[in-house]
Amino acid sequence: RKHAPGSWLVPCYRENTALFLNGLPMEKILLHWMGDERGNQIPDGVNIMPISIPIGTHPLHAVGLAWSMKYRETENGQKNDRVAISYFGDGATSEGDVHEAMNFSTALKVPTVFFCQNNRWAISVPISKQMGSETVVQKACAYGMRAVQVDGNDIFAVYKASRDAVKHAIEHNEPTFIEAITYRLGDHTTADDARRYRDPAEVESWVAKDPLIRIRKY
């Protein structure tokens, strides 16, 4: 969704819609994926960090941005009305950087939103093998963070969860963790063949839940 004016969006590599909605020209994405460094030259006035390819490193940047917002609020004596939101996959929550980011965000009480797209697979590793916790969202609970789990294929649920998280961050200077349950229907990359490690029946069961199909029916 479009976030509060002046807020920062800290993406990984699957947030094209959010990037476009928040002002990044489409040609920047095309340049980026063609290996042209001009794709990472974000225009002035567009509060979007360059796309992060390393897994799980960028949520720390979101926390740093949010901390800066809170610091400036204290210095200027004005109420902060901005947030920093970071998007990442379930595999990123198995990386240490994400846990450092969550710990800092709750310890420092900064307006951050962590949005985890749990698509059940970290390339060829299923979620059952990459973590022992029953859910991803309970990891955030361990840090004392407001945490929400939603149907990631329901556009209205995702919109509401994001809107509420932004509102909470602005009003309370506190982070929120959102786990959006979804599924990666295609291969991870053009170099990947998901047929080698996934049951076709499992993939087929998720096709009917595809958000594009659901919103078209709605």
JSON list of N, CA, C and O in Angstrom, two decimals, residues 74-100:
[
{"chain": "A", "resi": 74, "resn": "THR", "atom": "N", "xyz": [12.33, 13.97, 18.69]},
{"chain": "A", "resi": 74, "resn": "THR", "atom": "CA", "xyz": [12.78, 14.42, 20.02]},
{"chain": "A", "resi": 74, "resn": "THR", "atom": "C", "xyz": [13.50, 15.76, 19.93]},
{"chain": "A", "resi": 74, "resn": "THR", "atom": "O", "xyz": [13.29, 16.65, 20.75]},
{"chain": "A", "resi": 75, "resn": "GLU", "atom": "N", "xyz": [14.35, 15.90, 18.91]},
{"chain": "A", "resi": 75, "resn": "GLU", "atom": "CA", "xyz": [15.12, 17.13, 18.74]},
{"chain": "A", "resi": 75, "resn": "GLU", "atom": "C", "xyz": [14.22, 18.32, 18.39]},
{"chain": "A", "resi": 75, "resn": "GLU", "atom": "O", "xyz": [14.42, 19.43, 18.89]},
{"chain": "A", "resi": 76, "resn": "ASN", "atom": "N", "xyz": [13.24, 18.09, 17.52]},
{"chain": "A", "resi": 76, "resn": "ASN", "atom": "CA", "xyz": [12.39, 19.18, 17.04]},
{"chain": "A", "resi": 76, "resn": "ASN", "atom": "C", "xyz": [11.15, 19.42, 17.90]},
{"chain": "A", "resi": 76, "resn": "ASN", "atom": "O", "xyz": [10.47, 20.43, 17.73]},
{"chain": "A", "resi": 77, "resn": "GLY", "atom": "N", "xyz": [10.88, 18.48, 18.79]},
{"chain": "A", "resi": 77, "resn": "GLY", "atom": "CA", "xyz": [9.69, 18.61, 19.62]},
{"chain": "A", "resi": 77, "resn": "GLY", "atom": "C", "xyz": [8.40, 18.45, 18.85]},
{"chain": "A", "resi": 77, "resn": "GLY", "atom": "O", "xyz": [7.34, 18.90, 19.27]},
{"chain": "A", "resi": 78, "resn": "GLN", "atom": "N", "xyz": [8.47, 17.78, 17.69]},
{"chain": "A", "resi": 78, "resn": "GLN", "atom": "CA", "xyz": [7.28, 17.56, 16.87]},
{"chain": "A", "resi": 78, "resn": "GLN", "atom": "C", "xyz": [6.92, 16.09, 16.84]},
{"chain": "A", "resi": 78, "resn": "GLN", "atom": "O", "xyz": [7.77, 15.22, 16.92]},
{"chain": "A", "resi": 79, "resn": "LYS", "atom": "N", "xyz": [5.64, 15.82, 16.71]},
{"chain": "A", "resi": 79, "resn": "LYS", "atom": "CA", "xyz": [5.16, 14.44, 16.67]},
{"chain": "A", "resi": 79, "resn": "LYS", "atom": "C", "xyz": [5.56, 13.79, 15.35]},
{"chain": "A", "resi": 79, "resn": "LYS", "atom": "O", "xyz": [5.32, 14.34, 14.27]},
{"chain": "A", "resi": 80, "resn": "ASN", "atom": "N", "xyz": [6.18, 12.64, 15.43]},
{"chain": "A", "resi": 80, "resn": "ASN", "atom": "CA", "xyz": [6.57, 11.91, 14.23]},
{"chain": "A", "resi": 80, "resn": "ASN", "atom": "C", "xyz": [5.35, 11.30, 13.55]},
{"chain": "A", "resi": 80, "resn": "ASN", "atom": "O", "xyz": [4.50, 10.70, 14.20]},
{"chain": "A", "resi": 81, "resn": "ASP", "atom": "N", "xyz": [5.24, 11.46, 12.25]},
{"chain": "A", "resi": 81, "resn": "ASP", "atom": "CA", "xyz": [4.12, 10.88, 11.51]},
{"chain": "A", "resi": 81, "resn": "ASP", "atom": "C", "xyz": [4.62, 10.01, 10.36]},
{"chain": "A", "resi": 81, "resn": "ASP", "atom": "O", "xyz": [3.94, 9.83, 9.36]},
{"chain": "A", "resi": 82, "resn": "ARG", "atom": "N", "xyz": [5.83, 9.45, 10.52]},
{"chain": "A", "resi": 82, "resn": "ARG", "atom": "CA", "xyz": [6.42, 8.64, 9.47]},
{"chain": "A", "resi": 82, "resn": "ARG", "atom": "C", "xyz": [6.86, 7.28, 10.02]},
{"chain": "A", "resi": 82, "resn": "ARG", "atom": "O", "xyz": [7.08, 7.14, 11.22]},
{"chain": "A", "resi": 83, "resn": "VAL", "atom": "N", "xyz": [6.98, 6.32, 9.13]},
{"chain": "A", "resi": 83, "resn": "VAL", "atom": "CA", "xyz": [7.41, 4.98, 9.52]},
{"chain": "A", "resi": 83, "resn": "VAL", "atom": "C", "xyz": [8.44, 4.48, 8.49]},
{"chain": "A", "resi": 83, "resn": "VAL", "atom": "O", "xyz": [8.60, 5.07, 7.42]},
{"chain": "A", "resi": 84, "resn": "ALA", "atom": "N", "xyz": [9.10, 3.38, 8.84]},
{"chain": "A", "resi": 84, "resn": "ALA", "atom": "CA", "xyz": [9.96, 2.68, 7.89]},
{"chain": "A", "resi": 84, "resn": "ALA", "atom": "C", "xyz": [9.45, 1.25, 7.82]},
{"chain": "A", "resi": 84, "resn": "ALA", "atom": "O", "xyz": [9.31, 0.58, 8.85]},
{"chain": "A", "resi": 85, "resn": "ILE", "atom": "N", "xyz": [9.14, 0.79, 6.62]},
{"chain": "A", "resi": 85, "resn": "ILE", "atom": "CA", "xyz": [8.62, -0.57, 6.46]},
{"chain": "A", "resi": 85, "resn": "ILE", "atom": "C", "xyz": [9.60, -1.39, 5.62]},
{"chain": "A", "resi": 85, "resn": "ILE", "atom": "O", "xyz": [10.14, -0.92, 4.62]},
{"chain": "A", "resi": 86, "resn": "SER", "atom": "N", "xyz": [9.83, -2.62, 6.07]},
{"chain": "A", "resi": 86, "resn": "SER", "atom": "CA", "xyz": [10.76, -3.52, 5.40]},
{"chain": "A", "resi": 86, "resn": "SER", "atom": "C", "xyz": [10.03, -4.80, 5.00]},
{"chain": "A", "resi": 86, "resn": "SER", "atom": "O", "xyz": [9.29, -5.37, 5.79]},
{"chain": "A", "resi": 87, "resn": "TYR", "atom": "N", "xyz": [10.26, -5.25, 3.78]},
{"chain": "A", "resi": 87, "resn": "TYR", "atom": "CA", "xyz": [9.66, -6.48, 3.27]},
{"chain": "A", "resi": 87, "resn": "TYR", "atom": "C", "xyz": [10.74, -7.55, 3.11]},
{"chain": "A", "resi": 87, "resn": "TYR", "atom": "O", "xyz": [11.86, -7.27, 2.67]},
{"chain": "A", "resi": 88, "resn": "PHE", "atom": "N", "xyz": [10.38, -8.80, 3.45]},
{"chain": "A", "resi": 88, "resn": "PHE", "atom": "CA", "xyz": [11.33, -9.91, 3.32]},
{"chain": "A", "resi": 88, "resn": "PHE", "atom": "C", "xyz": [10.56, -11.22, 3.34]},
{"chain": "A", "resi": 88, "resn": "PHE", "atom": "O", "xyz": [9.36, -11.25, 3.65]},
{"chain": "A", "resi": 89, "resn": "GLY", "atom": "N", "xyz": [11.23, -12.31, 3.03]},
{"chain": "A", "resi": 89, "resn": "GLY", "atom": "CA", "xyz": [10.59, -13.62, 3.00]},
{"chain": "A", "resi": 89, "resn": "GLY", "atom": "C", "xyz": [10.82, -14.41, 4.28]},
{"chain": "A", "resi": 89, "resn": "GLY", "atom": "O", "xyz": [11.56, -13.98, 5.17]},
{"chain": "A", "resi": 90, "resn": "ASP", "atom": "N", "xyz": [10.19, -15.57, 4.36]},
{"chain": "A", "resi": 90, "resn": "ASP", "atom": "CA", "xyz": [10.31, -16.41, 5.56]},
{"chain": "A", "resi": 90, "resn": "ASP", "atom": "C", "xyz": [11.74, -16.86, 5.79]},
{"chain": "A", "resi": 90, "resn": "ASP", "atom": "O", "xyz": [12.21, -16.96, 6.92]},
{"chain": "A", "resi": 91, "resn": "GLY", "atom": "N", "xyz": [12.49, -17.11, 4.70]},
{"chain": "A", "resi": 91, "resn": "GLY", "atom": "CA", "xyz": [13.88, -17.53, 4.84]},
{"chain": "A", "resi": 91, "resn": "GLY", "atom": "C", "xyz": [14.74, -16.49, 5.54]},
{"chain": "A", "resi": 91, "resn": "GLY", "atom": "O", "xyz": [15.70, -16.84, 6.23]},
{"chain": "A", "resi": 92, "resn": "ALA", "atom": "N", "xyz": [14.39, -15.22, 5.37]},
{"chain": "A", "resi": 92, "resn": "ALA", "atom": "CA", "xyz": [15.17, -14.15, 5.99]},
{"chain": "A", "resi": 92, "resn": "ALA", "atom": "C", "xyz": [15.09, -14.20, 7.51]},
{"chain": "A", "resi": 92, "resn": "ALA", "atom": "O", "xyz": [16.03, -13.79, 8.20]},
{"chain": "A", "resi": 93, "resn": "THR", "atom": "N", "xyz": [13.99, -14.74, 8.04]},
{"chain": "A", "resi": 93, "resn": "THR", "atom": "CA", "xyz": [13.86, -14.81, 9.50]},
{"chain": "A", "resi": 93, "resn": "THR", "atom": "C", "xyz": [14.73, -15.90, 10.11]},
{"chain": "A", "resi": 93, "resn": "THR", "atom": "O", "xyz": [14.78, -16.05, 11.33]},
{"chain": "A", "resi": 94, "resn": "SER", "atom": "N", "xyz": [15.42, -16.65, 9.25]},
{"chain": "A", "resi": 94, "resn": "SER", "atom": "CA", "xyz": [16.40, -17.62, 9.74]},
{"chain": "A", "resi": 94, "resn": "SER", "atom": "C", "xyz": [17.80, -17.01, 9.73]},
{"chain": "A", "resi": 94, "resn": "SER", "atom": "O", "xyz": [18.78, -17.69, 10.03]},
{"chain": "A", "resi": 95, "resn": "GLU", "atom": "N", "xyz": [17.88, -15.73, 9.35]},
{"chain": "A", "resi": 95, "resn": "GLU", "atom": "CA", "xyz": [19.15, -15.00, 9.32]},
{"chain": "A", "resi": 95, "resn": "GLU", "atom": "C", "xyz": [19.28, -14.14, 10.58]},
{"chain": "A", "resi": 95, "resn": "GLU", "atom": "O", "xyz": [18.31, -13.55, 11.05]},
{"chain": "A", "resi": 96, "resn": "GLY", "atom": "N", "xyz": [20.50, -14.04, 11.09]},
{"chain": "A", "resi": 96, "resn": "GLY", "atom": "CA", "xyz": [20.72, -13.30, 12.33]},
{"chain": "A", "resi": 96, "resn": "GLY", "atom": "C", "xyz": [20.40, -11.82, 12.24]},
{"chain": "A", "resi": 96, "resn": "GLY", "atom": "O", "xyz": [19.94, -11.21, 13.21]},
{"chain": "A", "resi": 97, "resn": "ASP", "atom": "N", "xyz": [20.62, -11.20, 11.06]},
{"chain": "A", "resi": 97, "resn": "ASP", "atom": "CA", "xyz": [20.39, -9.76, 10.91]},
{"chain": "A", "resi": 97, "resn": "ASP", "atom": "C", "xyz": [18.95, -9.38, 11.23]},
{"chain": "A", "resi": 97, "resn": "ASP", "atom": "O", "xyz": [18.69, -8.32, 11.80]},
{"chain": "A", "resi": 98, "resn": "VAL", "atom": "N", "xyz": [18.01, -10.23, 10.83]},
{"chain": "A", "resi": 98, "resn": "VAL", "atom": "CA", "xyz": [16.59, -9.93, 11.07]},
{"chain": "A", "resi": 98, "resn": "VAL", "atom": "C", "xyz": [16.29, -9.91, 12.57]},
{"chain": "A", "resi": 98, "resn": "VAL", "atom": "O", "xyz": [15.54, -9.06, 13.05]},
{"chain": "A", "resi": 99, "resn": "HIS", "atom": "N", "xyz": [16.91, -10.82, 13.30]},
{"chain": "A", "resi": 99, "resn": "HIS", "atom": "CA", "xyz": [16.67, -10.87, 14.74]},
{"chain": "A", "resi": 99, "resn": "HIS", "atom": "C", "xyz": [17.32, -9.67, 15.45]},
{"chain": "A", "resi": 99, "resn": "HIS", "atom": "O", "xyz": [16.76, -9.14, 16.40]},
{"chain": "A", "resi": 100, "resn": "GLU", "atom": "N", "xyz": [18.46, -9.24, 14.95]},
{"chain": "A", "resi": 100, "resn": "GLU", "atom": "CA", "xyz": [19.07, -8.04, 15.50]},
{"chain": "A", "resi": 100, "resn": "GLU", "atom": "C", "xyz": [18.16, -6.84, 15.25]},
{"chain": "A", "resi": 100, "resn": "GLU", "atom": "O", "xyz": [17.98, -5.98, 16.14]}
]
